[in-house]
Coordinates of C-alpha atoms in Angstrom, one line a residue:
Chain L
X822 CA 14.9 178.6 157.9
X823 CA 11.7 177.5 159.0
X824 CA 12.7 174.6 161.4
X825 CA 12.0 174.1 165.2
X826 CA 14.9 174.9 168.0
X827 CA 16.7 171.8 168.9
X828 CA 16.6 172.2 172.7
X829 CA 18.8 169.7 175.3
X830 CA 17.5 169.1 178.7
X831 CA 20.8 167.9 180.3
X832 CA 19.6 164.7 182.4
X833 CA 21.6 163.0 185.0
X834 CA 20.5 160.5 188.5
X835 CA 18.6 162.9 190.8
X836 CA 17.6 165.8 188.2
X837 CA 13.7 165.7 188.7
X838 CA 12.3 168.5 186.7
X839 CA 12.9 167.6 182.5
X840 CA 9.7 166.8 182.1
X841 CA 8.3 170.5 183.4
X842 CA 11.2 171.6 181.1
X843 CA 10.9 169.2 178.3
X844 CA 7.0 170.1 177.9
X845 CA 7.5 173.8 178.2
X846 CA 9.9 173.9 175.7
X847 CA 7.7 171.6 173.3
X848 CA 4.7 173.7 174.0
X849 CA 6.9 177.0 173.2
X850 CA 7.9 175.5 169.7
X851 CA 10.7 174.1 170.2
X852 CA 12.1 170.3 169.4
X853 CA 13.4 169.2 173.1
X854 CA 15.2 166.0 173.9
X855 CA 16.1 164.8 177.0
X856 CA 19.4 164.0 177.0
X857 CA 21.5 161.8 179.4
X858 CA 25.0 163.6 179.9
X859 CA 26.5 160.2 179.3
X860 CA 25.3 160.8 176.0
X861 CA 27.6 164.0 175.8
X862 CA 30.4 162.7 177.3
X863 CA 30.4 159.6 175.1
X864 CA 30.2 161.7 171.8
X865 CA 26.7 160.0 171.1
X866 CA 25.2 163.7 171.0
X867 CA 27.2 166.8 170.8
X868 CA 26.7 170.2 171.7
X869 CA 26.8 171.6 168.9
X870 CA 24.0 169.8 167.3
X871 CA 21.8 172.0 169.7
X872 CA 20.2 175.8 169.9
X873 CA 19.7 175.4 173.4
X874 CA 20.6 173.4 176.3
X875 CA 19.0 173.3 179.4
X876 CA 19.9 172.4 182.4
X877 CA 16.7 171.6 184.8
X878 CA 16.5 171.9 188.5
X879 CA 16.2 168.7 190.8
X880 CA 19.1 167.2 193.3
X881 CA 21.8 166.1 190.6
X882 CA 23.9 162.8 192.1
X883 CA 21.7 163.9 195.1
X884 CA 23.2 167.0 195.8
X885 CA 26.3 165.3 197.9
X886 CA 29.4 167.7 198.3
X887 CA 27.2 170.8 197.5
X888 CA 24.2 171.1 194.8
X889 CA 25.4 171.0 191.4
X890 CA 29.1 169.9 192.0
X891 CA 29.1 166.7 190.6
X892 CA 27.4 167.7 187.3
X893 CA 29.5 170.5 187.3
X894 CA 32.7 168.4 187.3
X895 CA 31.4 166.0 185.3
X896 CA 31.0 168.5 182.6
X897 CA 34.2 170.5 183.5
X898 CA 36.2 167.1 182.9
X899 CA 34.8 166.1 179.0
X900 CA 32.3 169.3 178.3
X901 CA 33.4 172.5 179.1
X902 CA 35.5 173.8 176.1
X903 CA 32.1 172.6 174.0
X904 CA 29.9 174.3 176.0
X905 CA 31.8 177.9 176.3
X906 CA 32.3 177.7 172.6
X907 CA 28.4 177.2 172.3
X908 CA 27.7 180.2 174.2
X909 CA 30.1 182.1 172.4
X910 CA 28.7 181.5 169.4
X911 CA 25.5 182.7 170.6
X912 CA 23.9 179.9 171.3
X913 CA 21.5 180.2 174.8
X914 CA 21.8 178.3 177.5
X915 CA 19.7 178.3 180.7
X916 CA 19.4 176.7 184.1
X917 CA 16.7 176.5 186.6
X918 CA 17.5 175.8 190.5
X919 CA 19.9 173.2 190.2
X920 CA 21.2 173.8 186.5
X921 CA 21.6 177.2 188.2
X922 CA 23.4 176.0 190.4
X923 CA 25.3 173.8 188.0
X924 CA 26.0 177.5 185.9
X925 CA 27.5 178.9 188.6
X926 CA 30.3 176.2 189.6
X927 CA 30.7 176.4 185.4
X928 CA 31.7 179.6 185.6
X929 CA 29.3 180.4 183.1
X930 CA 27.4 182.9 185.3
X931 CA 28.1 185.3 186.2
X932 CA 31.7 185.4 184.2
X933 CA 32.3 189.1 184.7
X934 CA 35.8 188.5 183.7
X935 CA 35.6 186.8 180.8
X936 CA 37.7 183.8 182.4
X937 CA 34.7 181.1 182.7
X938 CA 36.3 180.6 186.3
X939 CA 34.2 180.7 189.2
X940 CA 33.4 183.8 190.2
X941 CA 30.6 182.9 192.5
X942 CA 28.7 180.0 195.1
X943 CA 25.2 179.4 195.7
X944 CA 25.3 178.5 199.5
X945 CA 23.0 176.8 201.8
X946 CA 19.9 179.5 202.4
X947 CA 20.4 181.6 205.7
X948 CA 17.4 180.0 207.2
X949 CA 19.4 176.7 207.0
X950 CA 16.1 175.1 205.8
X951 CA 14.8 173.8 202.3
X952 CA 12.5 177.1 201.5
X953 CA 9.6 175.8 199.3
X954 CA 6.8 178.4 198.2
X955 CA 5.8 181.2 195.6
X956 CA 8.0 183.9 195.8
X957 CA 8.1 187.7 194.1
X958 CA 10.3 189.1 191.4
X959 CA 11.2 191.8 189.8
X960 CA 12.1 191.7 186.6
X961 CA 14.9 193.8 185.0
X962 CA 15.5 192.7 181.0
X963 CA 18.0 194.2 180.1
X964 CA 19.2 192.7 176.8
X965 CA 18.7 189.3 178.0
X966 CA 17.5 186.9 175.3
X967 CA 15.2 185.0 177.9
X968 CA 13.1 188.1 179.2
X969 CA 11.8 189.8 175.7
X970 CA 8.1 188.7 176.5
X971 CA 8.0 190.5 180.1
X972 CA 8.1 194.5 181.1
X973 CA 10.8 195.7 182.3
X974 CA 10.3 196.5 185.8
X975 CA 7.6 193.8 185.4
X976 CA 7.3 192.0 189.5
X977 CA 6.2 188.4 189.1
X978 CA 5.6 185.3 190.5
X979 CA 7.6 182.1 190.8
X980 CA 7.6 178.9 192.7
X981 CA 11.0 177.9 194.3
X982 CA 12.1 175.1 196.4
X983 CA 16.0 175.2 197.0
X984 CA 18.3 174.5 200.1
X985 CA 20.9 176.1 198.5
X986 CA 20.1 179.6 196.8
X987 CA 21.9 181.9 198.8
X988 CA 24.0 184.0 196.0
X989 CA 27.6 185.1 197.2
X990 CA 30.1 186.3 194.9
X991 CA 33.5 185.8 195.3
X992 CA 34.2 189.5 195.9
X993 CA 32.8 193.0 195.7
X994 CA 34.4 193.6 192.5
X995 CA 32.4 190.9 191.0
X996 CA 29.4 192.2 192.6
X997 CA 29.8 196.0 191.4
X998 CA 30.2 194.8 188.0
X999 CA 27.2 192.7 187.8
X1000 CA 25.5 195.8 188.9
X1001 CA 26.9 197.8 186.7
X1002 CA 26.1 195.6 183.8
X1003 CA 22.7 194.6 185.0
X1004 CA 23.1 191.1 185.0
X1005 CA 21.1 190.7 188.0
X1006 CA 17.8 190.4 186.1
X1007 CA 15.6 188.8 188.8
X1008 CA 15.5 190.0 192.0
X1009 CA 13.3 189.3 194.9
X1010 CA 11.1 191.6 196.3
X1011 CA 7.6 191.9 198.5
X1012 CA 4.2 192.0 197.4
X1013 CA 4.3 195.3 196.8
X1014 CA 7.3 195.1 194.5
X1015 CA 10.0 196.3 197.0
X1016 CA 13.4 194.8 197.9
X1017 CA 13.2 193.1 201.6
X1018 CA 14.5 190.8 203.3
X1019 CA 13.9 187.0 204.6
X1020 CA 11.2 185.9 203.9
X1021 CA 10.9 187.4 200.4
X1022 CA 14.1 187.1 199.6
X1023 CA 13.8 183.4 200.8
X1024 CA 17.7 182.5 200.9
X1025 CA 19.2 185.3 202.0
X1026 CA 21.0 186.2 198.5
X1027 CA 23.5 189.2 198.4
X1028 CA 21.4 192.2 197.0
X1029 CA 18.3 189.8 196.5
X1030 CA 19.8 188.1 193.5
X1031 CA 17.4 185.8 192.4
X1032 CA 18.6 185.0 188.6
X1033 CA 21.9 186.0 186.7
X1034 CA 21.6 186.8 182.7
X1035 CA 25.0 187.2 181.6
X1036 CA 27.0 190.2 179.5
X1037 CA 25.6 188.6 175.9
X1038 CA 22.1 188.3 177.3
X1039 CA 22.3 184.5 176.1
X1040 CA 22.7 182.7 179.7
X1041 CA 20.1 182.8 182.1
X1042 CA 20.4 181.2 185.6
X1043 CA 17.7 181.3 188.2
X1044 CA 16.6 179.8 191.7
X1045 CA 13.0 180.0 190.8
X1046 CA 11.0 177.4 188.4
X1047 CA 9.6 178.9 185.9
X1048 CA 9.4 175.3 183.8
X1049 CA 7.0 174.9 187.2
X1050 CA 3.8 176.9 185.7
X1051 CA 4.4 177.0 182.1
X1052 CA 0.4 176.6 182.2
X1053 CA -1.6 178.5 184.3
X1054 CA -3.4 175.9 186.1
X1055 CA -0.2 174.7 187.7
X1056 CA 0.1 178.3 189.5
X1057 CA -0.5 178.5 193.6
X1058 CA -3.3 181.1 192.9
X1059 CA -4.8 179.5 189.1
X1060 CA -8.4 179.6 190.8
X1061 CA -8.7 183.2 191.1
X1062 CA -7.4 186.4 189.3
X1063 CA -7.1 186.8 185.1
X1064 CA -6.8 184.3 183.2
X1065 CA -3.6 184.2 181.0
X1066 CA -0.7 181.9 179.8
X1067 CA 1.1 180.6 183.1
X1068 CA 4.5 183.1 184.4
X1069 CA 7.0 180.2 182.9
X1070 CA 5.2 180.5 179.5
X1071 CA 6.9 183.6 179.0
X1072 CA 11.1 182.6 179.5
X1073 CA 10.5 179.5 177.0
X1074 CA 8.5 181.8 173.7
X1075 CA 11.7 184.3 174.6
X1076 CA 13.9 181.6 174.0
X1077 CA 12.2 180.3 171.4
X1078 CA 11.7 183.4 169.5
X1079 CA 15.3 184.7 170.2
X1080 CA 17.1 181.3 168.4
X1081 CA 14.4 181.9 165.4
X1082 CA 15.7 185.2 164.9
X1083 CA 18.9 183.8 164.3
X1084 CA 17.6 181.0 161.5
Chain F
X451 CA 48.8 152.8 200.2
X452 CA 47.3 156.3 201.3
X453 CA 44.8 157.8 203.5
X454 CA 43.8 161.1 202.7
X455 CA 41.9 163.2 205.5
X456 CA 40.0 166.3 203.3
X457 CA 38.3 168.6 205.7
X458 CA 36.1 171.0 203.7
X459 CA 35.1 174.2 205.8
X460 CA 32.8 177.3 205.3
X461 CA 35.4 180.4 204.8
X462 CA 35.2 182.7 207.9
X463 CA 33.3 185.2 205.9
X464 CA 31.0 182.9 204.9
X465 CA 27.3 183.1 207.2
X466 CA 27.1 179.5 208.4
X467 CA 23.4 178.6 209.2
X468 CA 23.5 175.2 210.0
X469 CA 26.3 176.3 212.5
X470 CA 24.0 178.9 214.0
X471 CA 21.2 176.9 213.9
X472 CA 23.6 174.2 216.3
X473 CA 24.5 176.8 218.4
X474 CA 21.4 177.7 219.1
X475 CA 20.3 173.9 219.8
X476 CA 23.3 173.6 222.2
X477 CA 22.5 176.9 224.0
X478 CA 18.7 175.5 224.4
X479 CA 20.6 172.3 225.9
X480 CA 21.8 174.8 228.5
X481 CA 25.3 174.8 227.6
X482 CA 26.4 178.2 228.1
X483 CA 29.8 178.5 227.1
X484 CA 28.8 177.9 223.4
X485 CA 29.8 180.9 221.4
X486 CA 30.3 180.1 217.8
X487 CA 29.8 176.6 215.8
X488 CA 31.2 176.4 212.4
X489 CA 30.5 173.3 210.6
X490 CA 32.2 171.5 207.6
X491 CA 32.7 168.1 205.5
X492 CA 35.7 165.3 206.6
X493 CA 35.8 162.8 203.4
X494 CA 38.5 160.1 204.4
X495 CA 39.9 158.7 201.3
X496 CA 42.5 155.3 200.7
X497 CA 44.6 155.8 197.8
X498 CA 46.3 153.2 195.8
X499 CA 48.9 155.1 195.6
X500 CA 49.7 159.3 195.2
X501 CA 50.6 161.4 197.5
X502 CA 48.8 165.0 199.2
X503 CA 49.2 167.2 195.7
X504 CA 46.6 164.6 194.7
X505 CA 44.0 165.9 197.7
X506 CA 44.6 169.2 196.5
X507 CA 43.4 168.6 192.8
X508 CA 40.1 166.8 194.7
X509 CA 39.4 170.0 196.3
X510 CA 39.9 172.1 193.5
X511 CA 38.1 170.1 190.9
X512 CA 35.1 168.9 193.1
X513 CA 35.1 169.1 197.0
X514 CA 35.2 172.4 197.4
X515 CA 34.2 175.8 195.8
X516 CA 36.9 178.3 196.5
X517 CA 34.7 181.1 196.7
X518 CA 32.8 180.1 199.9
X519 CA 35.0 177.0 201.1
X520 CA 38.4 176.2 202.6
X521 CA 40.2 172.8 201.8
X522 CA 42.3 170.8 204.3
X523 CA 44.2 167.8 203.1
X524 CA 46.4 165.8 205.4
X525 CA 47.6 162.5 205.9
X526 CA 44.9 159.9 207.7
X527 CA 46.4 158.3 210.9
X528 CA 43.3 156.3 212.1

């Protein structure tokens, strides 16, 4: 089938970054809508009619309780049983800072058990202050859907800007098997591509856990923005060095060449 | 009518930085005795009518996130 990927950018008050995601995705190939979750909830779109749905970074019913939790139960109460039969049938979903965030009270990362219960919390960064900046990662594919374009082994760099980023899983059970599974896909590390600690892993994430793919490769989550410098010209350093497509260029043609491989 | 008295807590295991970060301010204050501050959430909530089981579905399906929090509902008496 020679059509476009229908792509949702889940919208709600205080989400600020569907436009980053709405134009990367268009400029990848794909056919994005933004799409107010009222409109899921009152059956005026459905899941279903999607190949993708994102959910974009920002400070969703402005972050009260904790980041993401109001989305999250907003979706939990009408949404849920849609959404985990979406992913089961393959379908990817992704979510940047805040739709990270949003993944995680899902349950939809990293779901080591198969249980879609929350297995993890993304709490306030151990420098109890909003870390805004480029940061490095290292990039391990794995089979995850979202990474074909990159190296594996690849380091990179993202901007992030989160108070709340600071990966803890619920116990070290859940944490062995994401290692043993590689799930942890993004991890931060220094300028010379090693695992350290604050600043360059800004939040202060167990293991320097910076994004979660899960077991099917089609759920990404991460604290950086890569819908932040889709083009290059929106990168920290666009003035000097080669020039190329911008870092976030990359996650969006993976997507978009992973769901046409299934037409 | 019911008041409803939710205190939402980091878990002890849980690294609380904006409790070290007030610890440190009140050390800087001079007072010395300070050892540990842990901080946490109180929503106060009026119900038309239910009872505590009702708290305990709040903090399960949005206060708090079991993995990092702790959840305290009791009757309001202010």
């Amino acid at each position: 089938m020679n059509r476009e990927p229908k792509v949702a950018v889940v919208t709600m008050e205080g989400t600020n970054n569907e436009f980053e995601a709405f134009n990367s995705l268009k400029y990848a190939g794909a056919a994005a809508e933004i799409v107010h979750i009222k409109k899921f909830e009152s059956g005026a779109r459905k899941v279903s009619e999607y190949d993708m749905i994102f959910f974009p970074g920002g400070f969703s019913a402005g972050d009260y309780i904790r980041a993401g939790a109001i989305m999250a139960a907003r979706i939990k109460a009408k949404l849920l049983n849609d959404i985990e039969s979406f992913v089961e049938q393959g379908n990817l979903v992704m979510g940047s800072c805040n739709g990270f965030q949003v993944l995680i009270e899902l349950g939809l990362l990293p779901n080591t058990q198969g249980k879609w219960e929350t297995e993890a919390a993304l709490a306030v960064n151990i420098s109890n202050r909003f870390e805004a900046r480029t940061i490095y990662l290292r990039v391990r594919k794995n089979n995850c859907l979202f990474l074909k374009n990159f190296e594996d082994g690849e380091v990179i760099k993202l901007p992030i800007a989160h108070m709340e980023g600071r990966f803890v899983p619920k116990s070290q059970s859940i944490l062995e098997e994401i290692v043993r599974r590689k799930m942890n896909v993004l991890t931060y590390v220094d300028s010379m591509g090693k695992e350290a600690d604050y600043p360059w892993n800004p939040n202060g994430s167990v293991l320097n856990i910076a994004g979660l793919c899960n077991d099917r490769g089609n759920v990404l989550g991460l604290m950086p923005h890569p819908e932040r410098v889709f083009f290059r010209e929106t990168e920290s350093d666009w003035t000097r060095g080669e020039n190329r497509q911008g870092m976030g260029f990359r996650f969006f043609l993976s997507a978009v060449e992973a769901i046409k491989e299934k037409f | 009518m019911a008041k409803l008295r939710i205190t939402v807590t980091l878990k002890g295991s849980v690294e609380d930085a904006e409790g070290q970060s007030v610890a440190k301010a009140l050390k800087l204050l001079g007072y010395k005795n300070v050892d540990e501050v842990r901080t946490g959430k109180v929503y106060r909530i009026k119900l038309k009518g239910g009872d505590l089981s009702e708290g305990e579905e709040f903090c399960s399906k949005l206060l708090s996130n079991p993995v990092i929090n702790d959840c305290k509902v009791e009757f309001d008496e202010d």
